[in-house]
Every structure is written in structure tokens, then in C-alpha cells.
mmCIF file of C-alpha atoms and ligand atoms in Angstrom:
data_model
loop_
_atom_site.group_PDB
_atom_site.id
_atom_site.type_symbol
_atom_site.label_atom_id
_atom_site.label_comp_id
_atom_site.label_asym_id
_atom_site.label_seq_id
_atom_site.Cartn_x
_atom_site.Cartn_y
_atom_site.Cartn_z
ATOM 1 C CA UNK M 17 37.853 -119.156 -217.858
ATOM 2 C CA UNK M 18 38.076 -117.942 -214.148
ATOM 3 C CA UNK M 19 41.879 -118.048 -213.271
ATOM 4 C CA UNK M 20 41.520 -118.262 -209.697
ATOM 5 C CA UNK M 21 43.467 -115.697 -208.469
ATOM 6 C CA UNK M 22 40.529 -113.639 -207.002
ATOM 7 C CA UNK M 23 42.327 -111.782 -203.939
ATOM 8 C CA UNK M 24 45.755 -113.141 -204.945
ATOM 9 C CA UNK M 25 48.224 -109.981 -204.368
ATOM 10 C CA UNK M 26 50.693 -110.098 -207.399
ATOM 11 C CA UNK M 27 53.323 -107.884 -207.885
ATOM 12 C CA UNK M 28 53.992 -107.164 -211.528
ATOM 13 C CA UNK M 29 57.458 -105.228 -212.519
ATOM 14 C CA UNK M 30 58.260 -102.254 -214.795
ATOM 15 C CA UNK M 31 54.195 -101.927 -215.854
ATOM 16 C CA UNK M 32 53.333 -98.299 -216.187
ATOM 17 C CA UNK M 33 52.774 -99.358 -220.167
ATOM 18 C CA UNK M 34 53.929 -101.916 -222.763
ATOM 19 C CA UNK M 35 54.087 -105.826 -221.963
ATOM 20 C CA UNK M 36 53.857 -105.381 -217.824
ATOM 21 C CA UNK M 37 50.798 -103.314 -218.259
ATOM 22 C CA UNK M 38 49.275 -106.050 -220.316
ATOM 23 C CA UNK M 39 50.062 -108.368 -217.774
ATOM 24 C CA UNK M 40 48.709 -106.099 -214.809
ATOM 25 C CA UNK M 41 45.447 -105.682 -216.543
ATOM 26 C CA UNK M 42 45.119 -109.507 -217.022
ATOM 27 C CA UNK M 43 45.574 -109.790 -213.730
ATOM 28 C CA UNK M 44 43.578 -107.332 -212.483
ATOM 29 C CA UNK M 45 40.641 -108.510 -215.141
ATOM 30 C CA UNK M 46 40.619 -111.548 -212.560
ATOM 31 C CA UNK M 47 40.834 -110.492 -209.457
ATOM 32 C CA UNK M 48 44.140 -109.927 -208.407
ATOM 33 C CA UNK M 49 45.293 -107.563 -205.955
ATOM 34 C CA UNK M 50 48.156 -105.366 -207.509
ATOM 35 C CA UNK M 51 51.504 -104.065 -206.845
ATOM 36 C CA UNK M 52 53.121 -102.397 -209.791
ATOM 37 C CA UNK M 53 56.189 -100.202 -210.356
ATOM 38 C CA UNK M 54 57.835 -98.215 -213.081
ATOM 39 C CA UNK M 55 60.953 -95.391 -212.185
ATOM 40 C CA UNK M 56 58.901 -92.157 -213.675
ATOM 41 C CA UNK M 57 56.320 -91.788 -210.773
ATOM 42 C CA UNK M 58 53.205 -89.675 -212.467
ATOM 43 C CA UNK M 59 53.102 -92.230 -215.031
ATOM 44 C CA UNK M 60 52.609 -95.873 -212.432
ATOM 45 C CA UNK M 61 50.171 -93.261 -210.081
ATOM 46 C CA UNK M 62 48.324 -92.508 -213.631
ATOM 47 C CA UNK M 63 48.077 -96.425 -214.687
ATOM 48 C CA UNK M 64 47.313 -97.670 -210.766
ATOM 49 C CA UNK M 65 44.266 -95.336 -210.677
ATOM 50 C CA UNK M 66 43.035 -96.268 -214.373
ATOM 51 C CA UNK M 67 43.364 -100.167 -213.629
ATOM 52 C CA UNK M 68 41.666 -99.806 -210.257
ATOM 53 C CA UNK M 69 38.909 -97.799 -211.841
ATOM 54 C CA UNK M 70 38.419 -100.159 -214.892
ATOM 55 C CA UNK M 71 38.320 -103.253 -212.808
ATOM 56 C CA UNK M 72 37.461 -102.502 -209.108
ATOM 57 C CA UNK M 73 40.569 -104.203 -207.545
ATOM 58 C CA UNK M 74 43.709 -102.510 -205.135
ATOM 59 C CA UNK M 75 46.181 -101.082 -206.919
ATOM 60 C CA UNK M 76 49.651 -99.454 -205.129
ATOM 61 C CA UNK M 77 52.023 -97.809 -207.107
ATOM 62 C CA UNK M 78 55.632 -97.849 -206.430
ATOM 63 C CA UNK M 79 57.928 -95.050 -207.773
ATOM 64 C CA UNK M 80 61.212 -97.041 -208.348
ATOM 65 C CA UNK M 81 64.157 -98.973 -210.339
ATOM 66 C CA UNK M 82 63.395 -102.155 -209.668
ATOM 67 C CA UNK M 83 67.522 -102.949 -210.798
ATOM 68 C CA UNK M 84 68.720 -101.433 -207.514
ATOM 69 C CA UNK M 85 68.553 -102.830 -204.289
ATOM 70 C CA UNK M 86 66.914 -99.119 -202.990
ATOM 71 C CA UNK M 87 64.085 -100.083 -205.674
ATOM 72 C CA UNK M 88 63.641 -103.784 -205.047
ATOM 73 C CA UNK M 89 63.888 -103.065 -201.457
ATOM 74 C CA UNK M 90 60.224 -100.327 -201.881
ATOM 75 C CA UNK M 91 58.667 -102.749 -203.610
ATOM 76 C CA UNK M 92 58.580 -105.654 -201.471
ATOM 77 C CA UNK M 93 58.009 -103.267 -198.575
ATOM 78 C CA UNK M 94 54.360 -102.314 -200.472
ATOM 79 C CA UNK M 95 54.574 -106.148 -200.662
ATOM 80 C CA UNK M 96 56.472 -108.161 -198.382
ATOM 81 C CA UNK M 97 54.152 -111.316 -199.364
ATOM 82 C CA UNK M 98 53.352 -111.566 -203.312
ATOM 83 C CA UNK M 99 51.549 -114.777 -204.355
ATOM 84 C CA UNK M 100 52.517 -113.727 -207.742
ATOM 85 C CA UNK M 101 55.707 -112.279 -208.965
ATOM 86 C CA UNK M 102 56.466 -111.111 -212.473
ATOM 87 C CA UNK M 103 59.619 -109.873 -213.389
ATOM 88 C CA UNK M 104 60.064 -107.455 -216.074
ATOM 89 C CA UNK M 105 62.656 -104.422 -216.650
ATOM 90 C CA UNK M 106 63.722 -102.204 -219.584
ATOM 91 C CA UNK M 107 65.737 -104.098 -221.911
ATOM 92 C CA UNK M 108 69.811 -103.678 -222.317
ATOM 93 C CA UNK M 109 70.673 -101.557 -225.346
ATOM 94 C CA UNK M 110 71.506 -102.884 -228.629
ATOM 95 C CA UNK M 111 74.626 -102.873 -229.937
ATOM 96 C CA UNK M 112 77.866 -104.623 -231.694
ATOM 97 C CA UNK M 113 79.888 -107.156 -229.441
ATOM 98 C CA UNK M 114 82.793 -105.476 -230.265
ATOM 99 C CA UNK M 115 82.188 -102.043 -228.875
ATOM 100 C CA UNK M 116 80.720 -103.205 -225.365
ATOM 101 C CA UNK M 117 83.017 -103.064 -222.699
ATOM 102 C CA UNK M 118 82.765 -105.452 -219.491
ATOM 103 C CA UNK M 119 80.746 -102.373 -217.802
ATOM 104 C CA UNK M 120 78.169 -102.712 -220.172
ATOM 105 C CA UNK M 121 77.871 -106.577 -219.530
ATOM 106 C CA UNK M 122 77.864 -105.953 -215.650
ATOM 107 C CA UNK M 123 74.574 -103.694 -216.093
ATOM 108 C CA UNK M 124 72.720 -105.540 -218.771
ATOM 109 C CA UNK M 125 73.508 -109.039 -216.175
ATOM 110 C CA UNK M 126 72.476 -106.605 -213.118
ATOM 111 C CA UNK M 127 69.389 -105.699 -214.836
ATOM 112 C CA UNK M 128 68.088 -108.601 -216.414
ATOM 113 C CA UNK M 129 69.395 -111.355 -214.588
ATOM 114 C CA UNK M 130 70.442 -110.406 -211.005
ATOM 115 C CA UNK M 131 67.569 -107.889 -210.134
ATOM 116 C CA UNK M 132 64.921 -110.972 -211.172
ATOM 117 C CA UNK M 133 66.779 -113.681 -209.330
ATOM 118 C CA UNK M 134 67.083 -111.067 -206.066
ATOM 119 C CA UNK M 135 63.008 -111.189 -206.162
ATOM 120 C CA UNK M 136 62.421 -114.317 -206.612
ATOM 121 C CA UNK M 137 65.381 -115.328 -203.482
ATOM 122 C CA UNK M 138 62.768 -112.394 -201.379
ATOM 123 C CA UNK M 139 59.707 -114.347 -202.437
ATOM 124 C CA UNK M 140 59.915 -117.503 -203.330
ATOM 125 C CA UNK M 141 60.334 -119.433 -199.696
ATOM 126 C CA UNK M 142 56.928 -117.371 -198.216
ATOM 127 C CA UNK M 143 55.242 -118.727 -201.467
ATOM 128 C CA UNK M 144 56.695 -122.249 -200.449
ATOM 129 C CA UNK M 145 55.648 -122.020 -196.662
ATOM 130 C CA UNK M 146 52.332 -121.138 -197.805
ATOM 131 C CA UNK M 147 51.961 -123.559 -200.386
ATOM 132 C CA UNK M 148 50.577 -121.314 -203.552
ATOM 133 C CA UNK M 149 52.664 -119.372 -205.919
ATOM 134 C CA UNK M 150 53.580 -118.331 -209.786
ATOM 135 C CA UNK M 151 56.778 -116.598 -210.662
ATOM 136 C CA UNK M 152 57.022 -115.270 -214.260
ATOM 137 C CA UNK M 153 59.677 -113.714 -216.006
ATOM 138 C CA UNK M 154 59.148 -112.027 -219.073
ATOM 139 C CA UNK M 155 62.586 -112.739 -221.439
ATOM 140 C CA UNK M 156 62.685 -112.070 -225.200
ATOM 141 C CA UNK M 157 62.717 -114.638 -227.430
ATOM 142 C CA UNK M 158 66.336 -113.992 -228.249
ATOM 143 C CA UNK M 159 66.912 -116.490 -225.660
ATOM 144 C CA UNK M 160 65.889 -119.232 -227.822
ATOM 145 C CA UNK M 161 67.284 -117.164 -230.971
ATOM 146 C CA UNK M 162 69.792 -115.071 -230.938
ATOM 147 C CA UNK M 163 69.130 -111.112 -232.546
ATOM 148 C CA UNK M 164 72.704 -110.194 -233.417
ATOM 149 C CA UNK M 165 72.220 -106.795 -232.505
ATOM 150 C CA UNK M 166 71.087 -107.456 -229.147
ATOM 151 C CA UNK M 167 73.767 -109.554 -227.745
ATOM 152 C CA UNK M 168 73.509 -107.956 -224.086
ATOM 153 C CA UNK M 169 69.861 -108.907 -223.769
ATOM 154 C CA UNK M 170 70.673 -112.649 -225.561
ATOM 155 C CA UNK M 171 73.421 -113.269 -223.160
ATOM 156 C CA UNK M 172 72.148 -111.784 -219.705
ATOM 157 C CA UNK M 173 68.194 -113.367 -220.486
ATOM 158 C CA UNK M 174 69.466 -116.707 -220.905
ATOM 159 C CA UNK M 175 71.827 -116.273 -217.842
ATOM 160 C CA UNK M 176 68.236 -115.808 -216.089
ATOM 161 C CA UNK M 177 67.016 -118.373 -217.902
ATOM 162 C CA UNK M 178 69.582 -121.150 -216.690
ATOM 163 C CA UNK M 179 69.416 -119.633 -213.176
ATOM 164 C CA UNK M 180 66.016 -120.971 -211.995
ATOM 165 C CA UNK M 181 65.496 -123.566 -214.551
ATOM 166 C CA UNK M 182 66.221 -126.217 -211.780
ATOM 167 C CA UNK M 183 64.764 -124.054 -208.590
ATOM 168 C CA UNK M 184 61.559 -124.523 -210.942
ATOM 169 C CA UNK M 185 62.047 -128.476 -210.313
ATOM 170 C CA UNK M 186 62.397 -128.101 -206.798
ATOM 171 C CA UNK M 187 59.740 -126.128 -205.854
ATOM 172 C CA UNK M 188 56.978 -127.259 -208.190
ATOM 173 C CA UNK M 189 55.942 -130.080 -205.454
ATOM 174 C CA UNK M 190 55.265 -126.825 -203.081
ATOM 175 C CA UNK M 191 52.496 -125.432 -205.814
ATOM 176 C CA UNK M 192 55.039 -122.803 -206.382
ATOM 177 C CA UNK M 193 55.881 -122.689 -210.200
ATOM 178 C CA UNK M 194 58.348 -120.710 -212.096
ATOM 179 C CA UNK M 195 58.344 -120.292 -216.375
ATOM 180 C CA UNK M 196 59.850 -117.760 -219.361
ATOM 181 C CA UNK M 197 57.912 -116.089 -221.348
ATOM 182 C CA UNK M 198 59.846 -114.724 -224.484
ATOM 183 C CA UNK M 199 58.006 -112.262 -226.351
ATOM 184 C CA UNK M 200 58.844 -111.779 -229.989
ATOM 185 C CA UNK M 201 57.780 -108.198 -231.616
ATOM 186 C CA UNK M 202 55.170 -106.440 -229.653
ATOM 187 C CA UNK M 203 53.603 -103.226 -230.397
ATOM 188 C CA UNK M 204 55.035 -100.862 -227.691
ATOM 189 C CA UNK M 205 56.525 -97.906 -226.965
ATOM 190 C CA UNK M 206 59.699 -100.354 -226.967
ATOM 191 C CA UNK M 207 59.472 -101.528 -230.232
ATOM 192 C CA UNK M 208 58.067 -97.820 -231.734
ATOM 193 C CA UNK M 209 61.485 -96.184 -230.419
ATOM 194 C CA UNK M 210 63.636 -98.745 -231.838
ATOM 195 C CA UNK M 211 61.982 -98.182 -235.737
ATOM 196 C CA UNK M 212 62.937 -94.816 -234.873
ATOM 197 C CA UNK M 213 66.610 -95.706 -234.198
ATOM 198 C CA UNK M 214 66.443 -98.239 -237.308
ATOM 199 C CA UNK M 215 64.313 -95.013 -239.522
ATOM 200 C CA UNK M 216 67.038 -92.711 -238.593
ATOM 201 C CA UNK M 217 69.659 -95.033 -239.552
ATOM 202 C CA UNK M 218 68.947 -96.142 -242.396
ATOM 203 C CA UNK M 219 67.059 -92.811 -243.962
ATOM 204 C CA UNK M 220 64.074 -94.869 -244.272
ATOM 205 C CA UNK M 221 60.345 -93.469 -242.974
ATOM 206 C CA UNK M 222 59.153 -94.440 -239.787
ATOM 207 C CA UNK M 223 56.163 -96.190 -241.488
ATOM 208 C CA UNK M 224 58.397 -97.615 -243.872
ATOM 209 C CA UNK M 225 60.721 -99.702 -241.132
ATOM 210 C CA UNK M 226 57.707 -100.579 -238.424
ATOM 211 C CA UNK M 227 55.783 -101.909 -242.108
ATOM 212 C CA UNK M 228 58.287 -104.062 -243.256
ATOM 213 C CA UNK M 229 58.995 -105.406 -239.532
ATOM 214 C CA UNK M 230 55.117 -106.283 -239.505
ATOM 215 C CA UNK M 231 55.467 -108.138 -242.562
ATOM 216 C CA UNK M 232 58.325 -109.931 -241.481
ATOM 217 C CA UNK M 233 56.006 -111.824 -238.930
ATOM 218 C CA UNK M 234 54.560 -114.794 -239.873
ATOM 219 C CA UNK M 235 51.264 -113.159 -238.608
ATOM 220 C CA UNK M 236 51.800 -110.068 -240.574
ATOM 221 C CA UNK M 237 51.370 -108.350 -237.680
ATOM 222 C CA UNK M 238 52.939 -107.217 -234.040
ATOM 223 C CA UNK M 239 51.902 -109.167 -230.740
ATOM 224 C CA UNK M 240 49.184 -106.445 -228.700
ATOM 225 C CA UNK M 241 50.103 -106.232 -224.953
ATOM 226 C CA UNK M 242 47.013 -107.759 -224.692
ATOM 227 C CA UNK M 243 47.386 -110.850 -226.462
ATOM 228 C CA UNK M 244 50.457 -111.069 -224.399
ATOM 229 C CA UNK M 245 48.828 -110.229 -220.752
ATOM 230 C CA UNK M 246 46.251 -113.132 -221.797
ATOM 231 C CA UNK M 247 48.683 -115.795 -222.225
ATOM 232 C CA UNK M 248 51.279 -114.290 -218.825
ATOM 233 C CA UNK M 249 48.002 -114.303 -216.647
ATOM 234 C CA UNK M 250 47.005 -117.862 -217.387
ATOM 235 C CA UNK M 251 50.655 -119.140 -216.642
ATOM 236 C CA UNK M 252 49.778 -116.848 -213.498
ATOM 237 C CA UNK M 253 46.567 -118.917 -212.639
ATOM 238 C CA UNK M 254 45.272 -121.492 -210.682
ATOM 239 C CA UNK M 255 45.845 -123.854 -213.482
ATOM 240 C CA UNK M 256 49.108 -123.304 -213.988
ATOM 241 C CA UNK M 257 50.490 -125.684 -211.580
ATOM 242 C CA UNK M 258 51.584 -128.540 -213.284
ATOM 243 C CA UNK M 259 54.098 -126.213 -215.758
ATOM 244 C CA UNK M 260 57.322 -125.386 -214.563
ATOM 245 C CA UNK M 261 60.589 -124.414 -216.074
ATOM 246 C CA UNK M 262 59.202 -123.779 -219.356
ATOM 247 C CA UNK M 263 59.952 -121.143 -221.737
ATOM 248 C CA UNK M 264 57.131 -120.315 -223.715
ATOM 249 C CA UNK M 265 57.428 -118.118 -227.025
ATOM 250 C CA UNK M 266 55.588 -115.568 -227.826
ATOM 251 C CA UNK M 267 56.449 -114.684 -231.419
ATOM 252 C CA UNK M 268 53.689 -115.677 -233.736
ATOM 253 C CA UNK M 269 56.180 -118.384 -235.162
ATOM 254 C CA UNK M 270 58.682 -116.185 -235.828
ATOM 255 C CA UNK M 271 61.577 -118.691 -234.496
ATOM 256 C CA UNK M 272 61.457 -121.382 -237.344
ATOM 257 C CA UNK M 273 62.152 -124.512 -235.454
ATOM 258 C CA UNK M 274 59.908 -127.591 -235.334
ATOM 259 C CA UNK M 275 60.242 -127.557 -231.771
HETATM 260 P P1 LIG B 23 58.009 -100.334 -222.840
HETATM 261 O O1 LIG B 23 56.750 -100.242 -223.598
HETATM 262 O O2 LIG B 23 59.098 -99.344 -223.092
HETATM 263 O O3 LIG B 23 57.632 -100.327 -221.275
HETATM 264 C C1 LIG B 23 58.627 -100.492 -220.319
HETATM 265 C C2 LIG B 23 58.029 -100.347 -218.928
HETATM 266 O O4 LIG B 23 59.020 -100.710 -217.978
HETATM 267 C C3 LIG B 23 57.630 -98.931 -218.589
HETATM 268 O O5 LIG B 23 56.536 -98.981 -217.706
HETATM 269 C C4 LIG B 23 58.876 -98.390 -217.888
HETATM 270 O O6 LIG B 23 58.552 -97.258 -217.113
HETATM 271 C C5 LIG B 23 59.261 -99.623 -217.074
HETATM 272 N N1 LIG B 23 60.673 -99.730 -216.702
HETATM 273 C C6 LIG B 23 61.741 -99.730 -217.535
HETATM 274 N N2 LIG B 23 62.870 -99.886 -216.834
HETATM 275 C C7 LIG B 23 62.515 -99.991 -215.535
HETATM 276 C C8 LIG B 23 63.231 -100.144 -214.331
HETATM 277 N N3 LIG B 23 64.569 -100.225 -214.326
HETATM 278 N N4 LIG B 23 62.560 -100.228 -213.154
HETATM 279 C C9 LIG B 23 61.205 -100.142 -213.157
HETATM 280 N N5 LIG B 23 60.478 -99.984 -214.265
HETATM 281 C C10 LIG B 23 61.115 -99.903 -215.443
HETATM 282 O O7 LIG B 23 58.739 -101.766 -223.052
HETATM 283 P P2 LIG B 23 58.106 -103.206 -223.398
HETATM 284 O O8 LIG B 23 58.067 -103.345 -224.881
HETATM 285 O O9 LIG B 23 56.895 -103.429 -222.593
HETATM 286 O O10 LIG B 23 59.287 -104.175 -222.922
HETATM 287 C C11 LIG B 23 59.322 -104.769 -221.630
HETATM 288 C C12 LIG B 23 60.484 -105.758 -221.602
HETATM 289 O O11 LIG B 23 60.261 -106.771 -222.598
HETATM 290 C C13 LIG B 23 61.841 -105.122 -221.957
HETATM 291 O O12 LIG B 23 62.860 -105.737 -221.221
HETATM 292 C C14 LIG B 23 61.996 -105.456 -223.427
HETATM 293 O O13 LIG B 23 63.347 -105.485 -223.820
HETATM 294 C C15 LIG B 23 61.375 -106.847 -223.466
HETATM 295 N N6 LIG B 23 60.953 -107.222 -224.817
HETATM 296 C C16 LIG B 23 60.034 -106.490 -225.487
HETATM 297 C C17 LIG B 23 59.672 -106.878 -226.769
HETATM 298 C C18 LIG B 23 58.660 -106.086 -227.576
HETATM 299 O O14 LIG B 23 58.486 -106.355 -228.753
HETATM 300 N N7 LIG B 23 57.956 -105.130 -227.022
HETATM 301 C C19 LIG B 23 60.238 -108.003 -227.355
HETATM 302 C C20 LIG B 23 61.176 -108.736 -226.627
HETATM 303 C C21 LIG B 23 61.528 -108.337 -225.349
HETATM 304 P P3 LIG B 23 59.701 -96.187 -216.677
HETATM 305 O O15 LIG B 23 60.463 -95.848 -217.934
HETATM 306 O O16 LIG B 23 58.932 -95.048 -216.122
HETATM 307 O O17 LIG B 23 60.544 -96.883 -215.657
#
């Protein structure tokens, strides 16, 4: 399917590797015109020149943290007008409720919630004037269930979530759209380092924990970045512009609700 985004200059967040490379490639794969970012600088140069090689399209990499206003601030000054915007971010730590203190609420809010809402308040009226434009924001799908050991990224995701769930409404009649998507486990670095944590826990083998996480999927398997840049691109495309202020899961059933 062509997506239609030919020439469309996207800027996808936090996409050196994992689930905002995926999406970059996707992207890329159709046409788009890319603006990435990631903080450790020879690793976004190293992915910009391999997805402008593999698929012949502009690629500018930005060196930043795209949770401070310094970082946000470089980004949309490699570009000021995105017809795309997908907001991703590392993920708050886990944890117990008990032992975080209000600091570590402020930063896993500033990170997950506020830095994607300050984007989308620099983009979204030049996507409105000119009448085209897809905002995604990749959550976890401990918005829709809870992970008890992740209750910063549960509480600040769903904060996002609630934020432009009725900006989404109101700018849908501009072809300007804005959805969730809320990946359950996918095979990244990400998930690797926390079977580590879990492996060194627990006295368990690494192949031991990551096994038995696969098998807990109802696809016996984890999500590819991929599989995952596939479905983020399409609710990137030209087709895309009749769904707005949805949240869709990416989990491989994992969430066991009928709806
Ligand atoms: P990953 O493989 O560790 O990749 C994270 C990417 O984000 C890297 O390119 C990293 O590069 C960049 N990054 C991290 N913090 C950044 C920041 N402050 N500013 C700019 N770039 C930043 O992680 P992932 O698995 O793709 O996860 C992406 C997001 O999805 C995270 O929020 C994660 O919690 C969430 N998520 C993932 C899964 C999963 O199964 N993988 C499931 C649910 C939710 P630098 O380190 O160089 O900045």
C-alpha cells in the first residue's frame, strides 16, 4: 500500500534503535523526509546515514534530550515545520510506589507527558494552517493495564493520554489527527536490559527470564520493531485521517479484555 507521505518531513523522537527506529524506517520505506534524535550523538549520525543509504530519502540527525527545553528547542530548529510528529522517549524507571518520592513523579510526568505535549503545542497549529498532519505518540500498554512495577510510566502515559484526547476532536476537521500507540513486549535493547535486571534479581539465566516472558505472550513471541514501525507508519499515512484519539494496542493480545 503506498502511504502517501512521499516528501512529507516527519520528525520521529528518541530513534537511534528500538521502537522509534522501527518507526523511522517505515517512514522512510515511503518516502518521508526525516528528522530523528537520540542524546548519544555517534549512534543517531550512525542510524541517519544507514536509513538514508537503505532508502534514498534526507535524513538529519539531532544530538539531543528531547525532555529538555535545550533539546526540544534543536529539534524543531532542524524542523520548524514537521507534517509528522512522533513522540517517543526512554521510559521512567520501574519501581515500588512506596519508595518514589514526588521528584521522581516530576521527571517521569516531565518526560513522558510534558516533553510530548510541548511538541505537539510547537507543531500542531502549522499542521492546522496547512491543512495535513499526523501526531503519534508511542505509550505502553500499561495505560490500558496497569504493570505494578511500573507505576511512573502507568501514571505519567495516561496523563499524556488524557491530555490530547479531546485536542484530537478538535483538530481532526483540519486533517490533522492525533492517536496512542501502546506497545506491549518488544524485542529491544529496552526490554533485553530489563531481563537483565529481572536475571540478576531473581538468580535466574538471562535466557531463562527473556524465555518465559516470550511464552507469556499470547503469540509466544516478542513484537519486532518492525512489526511495530508497520502499524505507527500507517496511522502516519494518508489514510489515516478519519482516526483520531484512539489508542491502539500493540501487545499480541496480551491485555485480556473483550474490548
Ligand atoms: P530502546 O531500544 O532502549 O531505545 C530507546 C531510544 O530512545 C534510543 O534511541 C535512545 O537513544 C533514545 N532515547 C532515550 N531517551 C531519550 C531522550 N531523553 N531523548 C532523546 N532520545 C532518547 O527502547 P524502546 O524499547 O525502543 O522503547 C521506546 C519507548 O517505548 C520507551 O519509552 C519504552 O519505555 C516504551 N515501551 C517499550 C516497550 C518494549 O517492549 N520495547 C514496551 C512498552 C513501552 P539514547 O540513549 O542515545 O538517547
Amino acid at each position: 500500500m503506498d502511504l502517501g507521505i512521499k516528501g512529507k518531513k516527519a520528525i520521529v523522537c528518541a530513534a537511534s534503535k528500538g521502537l522509534g527506529r522501527g518507526v523511522a524506517e517505515a517512514l522512510a520505506a515511503d518516502g518521508a523526509e526525516l528528522t530523528i534524535c537520540a542524546r548519544t550523538k555517534s549512534e543517531i549520525e550512525q542510524t541517519a546515514r544507514e536509513i538514508a543509504q537503505r532508502y534514498g530519502v534526507k535524513v538529519t540527525p539531532v544530538a539531543c534530550d528531547v525532555t529538555t527545553e535545550d533539546g526540544r528547542a534543536a529539534l524543531l530548529a532542524a524542523c520548524p515545520e514537521p507534517d509528522i510528529l512522533v513522540n517517543n522517549a526512554g521510559g521512567p524507571p520501574p519501581g515500588n510506589f512506596k519508595d518514589f518520592s514526588l521528584d521522581d513523579w516530576r521527571k517521569a510526568v516531565e518526560g513522558n507527558m510534558l516533553s510530548p505535549i510541548a511538541l505537539i503545542h510547537a507543531t500542531v497549529y502549522g499542521m492546522i494552517e496547512r491543512g495535513w498532519g499526523r501526531i503519534l505518540n508511542i505509550t505502553s500498554a500499561s495505560v490500558k493495564g496497569p504493570i505494578p512495577t511500573l507505576e511512573l510510566s502507568n501514571g505519567a502515559r495516561a496523563g499524556l493520554t488524557g491530555g490530547v484526547a479531546a485536542l484530537a476532536r478538535r483538530v481532526v476537521r483540519h486533517n490533522v489527527v492525533i492517536n496512542n500507540i501502546l506497545p506491549g513486549p518488544f524485542e529491544t535493547d529496552r526490554l533485553r536490559s530489563t531481563s537483565h535486571a529481572i536475571a540478576a534479581k531473581t538468580g535466574k539465566t538471562f535466557e531463562e527470564v527473556h524465555g518465559a516472558r516470550q511464552a507469556d505472550s499470547p503469540a509466544g513471541r516478542f513484537g519486532t520493531p518492525e512489526e511495530f514501525g508497520a502499524a505507527a507508519a500507517f496511522l502516519c499515512s494518508q489514510h489515516a485521517g478519519y482516526i483520531t484519539g484512539q489508542n491502539l494496542v500493540l501487545d499480541a493480545g496480551g491485555i485480556n479484555t473483550t474490548l
